[in-house]
CSV table of C-alpha atoms in Angstrom, one decimal:
chain,number,residue,atom,x,y,z
A,1,ASP,CA,-58.3,3.6,31.6
A,2,ILE,CA,-62.1,2.1,31.8
A,3,GLN,CA,-64.3,4.4,29.6
A,4,MET,CA,-68.0,4.0,30.9
A,5,THR,CA,-71.1,5.5,28.2
A,6,GLN,CA,-74.6,6.3,29.3
A,7,SER,CA,-77.4,5.8,27.2
A,8,PRO,CA,-79.3,7.7,26.2
A,9,SER,CA,-77.7,11.0,27.4
A,10,SER,CA,-81.1,12.6,27.9
A,11,LEU,CA,-84.3,11.7,28.2
A,12,SER,CA,-88.1,12.8,28.6
A,13,ALA,CA,-90.6,11.2,30.5
A,14,SER,CA,-93.9,11.6,32.4
A,15,VAL,CA,-94.9,11.4,35.8
A,16,GLY,CA,-95.5,7.4,36.9
A,17,ASP,CA,-93.3,6.3,33.6
A,18,ARG,CA,-91.0,3.4,34.3
A,19,VAL,CA,-87.4,4.8,33.5
A,20,THR,CA,-84.6,2.6,32.3
A,21,ILE,CA,-81.0,3.9,31.9
A,22,THR,CA,-78.2,2.2,30.6
A,23,CYS,CA,-74.1,2.2,31.2
A,24,ARG,CA,-71.6,0.4,30.0
A,25,ALA,CA,-68.4,-0.5,30.6
A,26,SER,CA,-65.2,-0.4,28.1
A,27,GLN,CA,-63.7,-3.5,29.8
A,28,GLY,CA,-65.2,-6.0,32.2
A,29,ILE,CA,-65.7,-4.2,35.8
A,30,ARG,CA,-67.7,-7.8,37.6
A,31,ASN,CA,-70.0,-6.1,40.1
A,32,TYR,CA,-68.2,-2.9,40.9
A,33,LEU,CA,-70.5,-0.3,39.6
A,34,ALA,CA,-71.9,3.0,41.7
A,35,TRP,CA,-75.2,5.0,40.8
A,36,PHE,CA,-75.2,8.4,41.7
A,37,GLN,CA,-78.2,11.1,41.2
A,38,GLN,CA,-77.8,14.8,41.0
A,39,LYS,CA,-80.5,17.8,41.0
A,40,PRO,CA,-79.3,20.8,39.6
A,41,GLY,CA,-77.4,23.3,42.2
A,42,GLU,CA,-77.3,20.3,44.5
A,43,ALA,CA,-74.0,18.0,44.7
A,44,PRO,CA,-74.7,14.1,43.8
A,45,LYS,CA,-76.5,11.7,45.8
A,46,SER,CA,-75.3,8.4,46.3
A,47,LEU,CA,-78.2,5.8,45.3
A,48,ILE,CA,-76.7,2.1,44.5
A,49,SER,CA,-73.2,0.4,44.9
A,50,ALA,CA,-72.2,-3.1,43.7
A,51,THR,CA,-74.5,-2.9,41.1
A,52,SER,CA,-77.6,-3.5,42.8
A,53,SER,CA,-77.5,-2.5,46.3
A,54,LEU,CA,-79.3,0.5,47.4
A,55,GLN,CA,-77.6,3.4,50.0
A,56,SER,CA,-79.1,4.4,52.8
A,57,GLY,CA,-82.8,5.8,52.8
A,58,VAL,CA,-82.8,5.3,48.9
A,59,PRO,CA,-86.4,4.2,48.0
A,60,SER,CA,-87.1,0.7,46.6
A,61,LYS,CA,-88.3,2.6,43.0
A,62,PHE,CA,-85.0,2.5,42.2
A,63,SER,CA,-82.9,-0.7,41.2
A,64,GLY,CA,-79.8,-1.8,39.4
A,65,SER,CA,-78.5,-4.8,37.3
A,66,GLY,CA,-76.3,-6.3,34.9
A,67,SER,CA,-72.5,-7.7,35.5
A,68,GLY,CA,-69.2,-7.4,33.7
A,69,THR,CA,-69.8,-4.5,30.8
A,70,GLU,CA,-73.5,-3.8,30.5
A,71,PHE,CA,-75.6,-2.5,33.8
A,72,THR,CA,-78.9,-0.6,34.1
A,73,LEU,CA,-80.6,1.9,36.8
A,74,THR,CA,-84.1,1.7,36.5
A,75,ILE,CA,-86.8,3.9,38.5
A,76,SER,CA,-89.8,2.0,38.5
A,77,SER,CA,-92.6,5.1,38.6
A,78,LEU,CA,-91.1,8.2,38.1
A,79,GLN,CA,-91.9,11.2,40.4
A,80,PRO,CA,-91.5,14.9,40.2
A,81,GLU,CA,-88.8,14.6,42.4
A,82,ASP,CA,-86.7,12.0,40.4
A,83,PHE,CA,-86.5,14.7,37.4
A,84,ALA,CA,-82.2,15.0,37.3
A,85,THR,CA,-79.2,13.6,35.7
A,86,TYR,CA,-78.0,10.3,36.9
A,87,TYR,CA,-74.4,9.1,36.5
A,88,CYS,CA,-72.9,5.9,36.4
A,89,GLN,CA,-69.4,5.1,37.9
A,90,GLN,CA,-66.7,2.0,37.8
A,91,TYR,CA,-65.1,1.4,41.1
A,92,ASP,CA,-63.5,-2.0,40.1
A,93,SER,CA,-59.9,-0.3,38.9
A,94,TYR,CA,-58.2,3.1,39.1
A,95,PRO,CA,-58.6,5.6,37.7
A,96,LEU,CA,-62.1,5.7,38.8
A,97,THR,CA,-64.1,7.0,35.7
A,98,PHE,CA,-67.7,8.0,35.7
A,99,GLY,CA,-70.4,7.9,32.6
A,100,GLY,CA,-71.1,11.0,30.9
A,101,GLY,CA,-74.6,11.6,32.7
A,102,THR,CA,-78.3,10.7,31.6
A,103,LYS,CA,-80.8,13.9,32.3
A,104,VAL,CA,-83.8,12.5,33.1
A,105,GLU,CA,-86.7,15.8,32.2
A,106,ILE,CA,-89.8,16.3,32.0
A,107,LYS,CA,-92.0,15.5,28.8
B,1,GLU,CA,-75.0,12.9,61.3
B,2,VAL,CA,-72.4,12.0,58.5
B,3,GLN,CA,-71.0,15.2,57.3
B,4,LEU,CA,-68.3,16.9,55.2
B,5,VAL,CA,-67.9,20.9,54.7
B,6,GLU,CA,-65.7,21.6,52.2
B,7,SER,CA,-63.8,25.1,52.4
B,8,GLY,CA,-60.6,27.3,50.8
B,9,GLY,CA,-62.4,27.5,47.1
B,10,GLY,CA,-62.0,30.8,45.4
B,11,LEU,CA,-60.5,33.1,42.3
B,12,VAL,CA,-57.2,32.1,41.5
B,13,GLN,CA,-54.6,32.6,38.7
B,14,PRO,CA,-53.7,30.5,36.2
B,15,GLY,CA,-49.8,29.5,37.5
B,16,GLY,CA,-51.2,29.6,41.2
B,17,SER,CA,-52.2,27.5,43.9
B,18,LEU,CA,-55.0,26.8,46.4
B,19,ARG,CA,-55.2,24.8,49.0
B,20,LEU,CA,-58.9,22.8,50.0
B,21,SER,CA,-60.1,21.5,53.4
B,22,CYS,CA,-62.6,19.0,53.6
B,23,ALA,CA,-63.6,19.2,57.6
B,24,ALA,CA,-65.4,15.5,58.1
B,25,SER,CA,-67.5,14.6,61.2
B,26,GLY,CA,-70.3,11.9,62.7
B,27,PHE,CA,-68.2,9.1,61.1
B,28,THR,CA,-64.6,7.6,62.3
B,29,PHE,CA,-62.4,9.5,59.7
B,30,SER,CA,-59.2,7.2,59.9
B,31,ASP,CA,-61.8,3.8,58.6
B,32,HIS,CA,-62.8,5.0,55.9
B,33,TYR,CA,-61.2,6.2,52.5
B,34,MET,CA,-61.7,9.5,50.7
B,35,ASP,CA,-62.2,11.1,47.7
B,36,TRP,CA,-62.0,14.2,45.6
B,37,VAL,CA,-64.6,14.8,42.5
B,38,ARG,CA,-65.0,17.8,40.8
B,39,GLN,CA,-67.1,19.0,38.1
B,40,ALA,CA,-66.1,21.6,35.6
B,41,PRO,CA,-69.1,24.4,34.7
B,42,GLY,CA,-72.2,22.5,32.9
B,43,LYS,CA,-69.8,19.5,32.5
B,44,GLY,CA,-69.8,15.9,34.4
B,45,LEU,CA,-68.4,13.9,37.5
B,46,GLU,CA,-64.4,13.8,37.2
B,47,TRP,CA,-62.8,11.8,39.8
B,48,VAL,CA,-59.4,13.4,40.9
B,49,GLY,CA,-57.9,11.4,43.5
B,50,ARG,CA,-58.0,9.2,46.9
B,51,SER,CA,-56.8,8.7,50.1
B,52,THR,CA,-56.8,5.1,51.5
B,53,ASN,CA,-57.9,4.3,55.3
B,54,LYS,CA,-55.5,3.8,58.1
B,55,ASP,CA,-55.7,-0.1,57.6
B,56,ASN,CA,-54.5,0.9,54.3
B,57,SER,CA,-51.7,3.3,55.4
B,58,TYR,CA,-53.3,6.3,54.0
B,59,THR,CA,-51.8,5.6,50.5
B,60,THR,CA,-53.0,8.0,47.7
B,61,GLU,CA,-54.3,7.1,44.1
B,62,TYR,CA,-54.8,10.3,41.3
B,63,THR,CA,-56.5,10.3,37.9
B,64,ALA,CA,-53.0,10.6,35.8
B,65,SER,CA,-53.4,13.6,34.3
B,66,LEU,CA,-53.3,15.5,37.7
B,67,LYS,CA,-50.8,13.6,39.2
B,68,GLY,CA,-48.0,15.8,39.9
B,69,ARG,CA,-49.8,18.8,39.9
B,70,PHE,CA,-52.6,18.3,42.9
B,71,SER,CA,-51.7,16.2,46.3
B,72,ILE,CA,-53.9,14.9,48.6
B,73,SER,CA,-53.3,14.9,52.4
B,74,ARG,CA,-54.9,14.0,55.8
B,75,ASP,CA,-54.8,15.8,59.2
B,76,HIS,CA,-56.2,13.4,61.8
B,77,SER,CA,-56.4,16.0,64.7
B,78,LYS,CA,-58.1,17.9,62.6
B,79,ASN,CA,-60.4,15.0,61.1
B,80,SER,CA,-59.7,17.0,58.0
B,81,LEU,CA,-58.7,15.7,54.1
B,82,TYR,CA,-56.8,18.2,51.7
B,83,LEU,CA,-56.4,18.8,48.4
B,84,GLU,CA,-53.2,20.9,47.4
B,85,MET,CA,-53.7,22.1,44.0
B,86,ASN,CA,-50.6,24.2,42.0
B,87,SER,CA,-49.7,25.4,38.5
B,88,LEU,CA,-53.4,26.0,38.4
B,89,LYS,CA,-54.7,25.7,34.7
B,90,THR,CA,-58.0,27.8,33.5
B,91,GLU,CA,-59.4,23.7,32.7
B,92,ASP,CA,-59.1,23.1,36.5
B,93,THR,CA,-62.0,25.5,36.9
B,94,ALA,CA,-65.0,23.5,38.6
B,95,VAL,CA,-66.6,22.7,41.9
B,96,TYR,CA,-64.4,20.3,44.5
B,97,TYR,CA,-66.4,17.7,45.8
B,98,CYS,CA,-65.3,15.4,49.2
B,99,VAL,CA,-66.5,12.3,49.2
B,100,ARG,CA,-66.6,9.6,51.7
B,101,ALA,CA,-66.2,5.5,50.6
B,102,THR,CA,-67.5,2.8,52.2
B,103,PRO,CA,-67.3,-1.1,51.8
B,104,ASP,CA,-69.7,-2.3,49.7
B,105,ARG,CA,-71.1,-6.0,50.4
B,106,PHE,CA,-67.8,-7.2,48.7
B,107,TYR,CA,-66.2,-5.1,50.9
B,108,PHE,CA,-64.3,-2.9,47.5
B,109,TYR,CA,-64.7,0.7,48.9
B,110,VAL,CA,-67.7,2.8,47.2
B,111,MET,CA,-68.4,6.8,47.1
B,112,ASP,CA,-71.1,6.9,49.8
B,113,VAL,CA,-71.4,10.8,51.3
B,114,TRP,CA,-70.9,14.1,49.6
B,115,GLY,CA,-70.1,17.3,50.6
B,116,GLN,CA,-71.5,20.3,49.0
B,117,GLY,CA,-68.7,21.2,47.1
B,118,THR,CA,-66.4,24.1,46.7
B,119,THR,CA,-65.8,26.6,43.8
B,120,VAL,CA,-62.4,27.0,42.0
B,121,THR,CA,-62.4,29.3,39.6
B,122,VAL,CA,-59.0,30.0,37.8
B,123,SER,CA,-58.7,33.0,35.6
B,124,SER,CA,-56.8,35.9,34.8
């Protein structure tokens, strides 16, 4: 199975900050990497597919990059509605696997 | 509007069975892969399994640890996806999400629309 490791597991940031989350795969997954956002008590929401393609309706402050085994999610200017937990997921091969999550909290 | 509505969750004793349902609307059900993803209380996301689409003969894939106990099926007349869960264990306690998957720019299927989830509690 491909292991997905996110770092950090949590971070504190202020409104307006630029935030970067890293996701590492235990083996190469080409560009088959997705990002999801989950707020407390809600279902996850799809943000990015194929490493860098924004899902419909997702604001451009979110961006993704990387390839192979190392990927990043960047939020250019953190807003109150962005405080949430973020998960990466590989879909290069079965079983599909998620990272452990990164909780973004208010400083 | 694309919508996925799960139902069927509840309290079940260890060793029991439960069938979850997911009613899909607003899109052509047979065109899409469909996934089940679960989340134990306070934990992260875990992929349970997948049903591919009509073009791929609705084949199924499962996470290895659940294969044999869990089974995914579809009813096309009802545009519904099901998760049959048998021999349930306390560690199966989780919110179960139904998720649609759609081709990305490389034509690999990626999760894009999530249901609101249904809660399964396995306890005596």
